[in-house]
mmCIF file of C-alpha atoms in Angstrom:
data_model
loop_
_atom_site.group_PDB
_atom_site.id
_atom_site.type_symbol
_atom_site.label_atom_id
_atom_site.label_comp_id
_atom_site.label_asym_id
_atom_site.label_seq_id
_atom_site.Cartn_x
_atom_site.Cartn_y
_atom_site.Cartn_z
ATOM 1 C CA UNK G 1 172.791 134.958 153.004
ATOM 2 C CA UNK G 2 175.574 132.442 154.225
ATOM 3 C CA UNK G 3 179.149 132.880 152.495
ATOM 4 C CA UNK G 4 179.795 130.941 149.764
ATOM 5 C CA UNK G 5 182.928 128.767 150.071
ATOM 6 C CA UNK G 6 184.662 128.508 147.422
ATOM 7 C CA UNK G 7 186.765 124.357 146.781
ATOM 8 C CA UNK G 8 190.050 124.528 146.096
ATOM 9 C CA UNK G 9 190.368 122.940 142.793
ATOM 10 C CA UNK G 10 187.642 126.160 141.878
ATOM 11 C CA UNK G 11 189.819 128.842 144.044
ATOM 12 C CA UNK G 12 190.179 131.835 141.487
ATOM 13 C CA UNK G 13 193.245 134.557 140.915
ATOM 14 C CA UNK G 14 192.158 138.000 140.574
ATOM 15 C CA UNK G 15 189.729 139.414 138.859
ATOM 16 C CA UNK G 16 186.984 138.781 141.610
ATOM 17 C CA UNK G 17 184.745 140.824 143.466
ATOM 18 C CA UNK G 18 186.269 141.882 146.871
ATOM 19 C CA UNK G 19 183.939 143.027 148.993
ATOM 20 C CA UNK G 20 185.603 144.605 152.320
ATOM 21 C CA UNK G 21 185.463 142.307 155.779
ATOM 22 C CA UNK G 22 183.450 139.719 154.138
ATOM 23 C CA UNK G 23 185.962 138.542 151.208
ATOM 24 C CA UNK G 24 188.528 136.087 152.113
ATOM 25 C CA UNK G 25 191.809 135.379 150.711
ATOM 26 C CA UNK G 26 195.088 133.376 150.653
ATOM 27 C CA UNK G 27 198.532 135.408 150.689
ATOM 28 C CA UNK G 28 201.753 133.904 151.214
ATOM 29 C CA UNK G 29 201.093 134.545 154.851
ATOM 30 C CA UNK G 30 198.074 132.564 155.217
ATOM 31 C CA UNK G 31 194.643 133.403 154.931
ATOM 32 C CA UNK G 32 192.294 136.337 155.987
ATOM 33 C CA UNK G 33 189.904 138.579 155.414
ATOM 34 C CA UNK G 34 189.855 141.616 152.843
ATOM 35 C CA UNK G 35 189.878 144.939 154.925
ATOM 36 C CA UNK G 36 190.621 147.606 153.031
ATOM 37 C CA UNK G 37 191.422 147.838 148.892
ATOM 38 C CA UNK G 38 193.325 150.643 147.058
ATOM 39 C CA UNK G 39 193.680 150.102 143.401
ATOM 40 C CA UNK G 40 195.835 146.775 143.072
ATOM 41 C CA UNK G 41 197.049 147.048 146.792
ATOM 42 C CA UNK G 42 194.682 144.874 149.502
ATOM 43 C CA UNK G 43 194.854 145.235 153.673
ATOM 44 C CA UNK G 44 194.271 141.605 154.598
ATOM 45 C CA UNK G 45 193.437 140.707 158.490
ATOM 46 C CA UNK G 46 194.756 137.457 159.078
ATOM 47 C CA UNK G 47 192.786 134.773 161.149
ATOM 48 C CA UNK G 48 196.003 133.162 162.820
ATOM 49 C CA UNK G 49 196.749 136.104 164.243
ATOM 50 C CA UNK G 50 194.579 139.169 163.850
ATOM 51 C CA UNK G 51 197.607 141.068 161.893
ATOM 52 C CA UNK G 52 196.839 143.047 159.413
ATOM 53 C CA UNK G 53 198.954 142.904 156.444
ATOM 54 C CA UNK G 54 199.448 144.824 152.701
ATOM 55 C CA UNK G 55 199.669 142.432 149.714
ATOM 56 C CA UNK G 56 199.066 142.994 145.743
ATOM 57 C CA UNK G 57 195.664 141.405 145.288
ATOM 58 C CA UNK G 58 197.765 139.411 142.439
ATOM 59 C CA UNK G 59 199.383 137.462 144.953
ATOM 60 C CA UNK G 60 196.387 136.379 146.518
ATOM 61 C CA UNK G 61 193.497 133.655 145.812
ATOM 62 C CA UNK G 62 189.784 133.461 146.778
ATOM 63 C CA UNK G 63 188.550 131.527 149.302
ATOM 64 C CA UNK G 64 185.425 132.406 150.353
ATOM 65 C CA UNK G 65 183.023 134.994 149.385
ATOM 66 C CA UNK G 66 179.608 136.737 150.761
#
C-alpha cells in the first residue's frame, strides 16, 4: 500500500495514528520520520540530515502517513 500524503490545507495536529518509521511529521526543525514514541514524547529522524531529534508530538503536524 503506497503512503498516503496528506495536503497541507488537510495537515492535522495530534491526535493521529503514528505508526513508527513510516509516519511523517513537521517539527520546528523540519520534517522527518516518526522513530520511536513514548507517551507524549516522539524521536523524529530528520530527512535533511539524518539527525534524530526529541519533540512533544504537540509540536508537530502530519504529513504523510502509511
Amino acid at each position: 500500500m503506497m503512503p498516503k500524503k496528506v495536503l497541507r490545507s488537510q495537515s492535522a495536529h495530534y491526535p493521529f495514528q503514528v505508526l513508527l518509521n513510516k509516519t511523517k511529521v513537521l517539527t520546528r526543525e523540519g520534517r522527518g520520520t516518526v522513530v520511536d514514541k513514548q507517551t507524549e514524547w516522539i524521536y523524529v529522524k530528520l530527512d535533511k540530515n539524518g539527525t534524530v531529534i526529541k519533540t512533544s508530538i504537540y509540536l508537530t503536524e502530519l504529513i504523510e502517513t502509511a
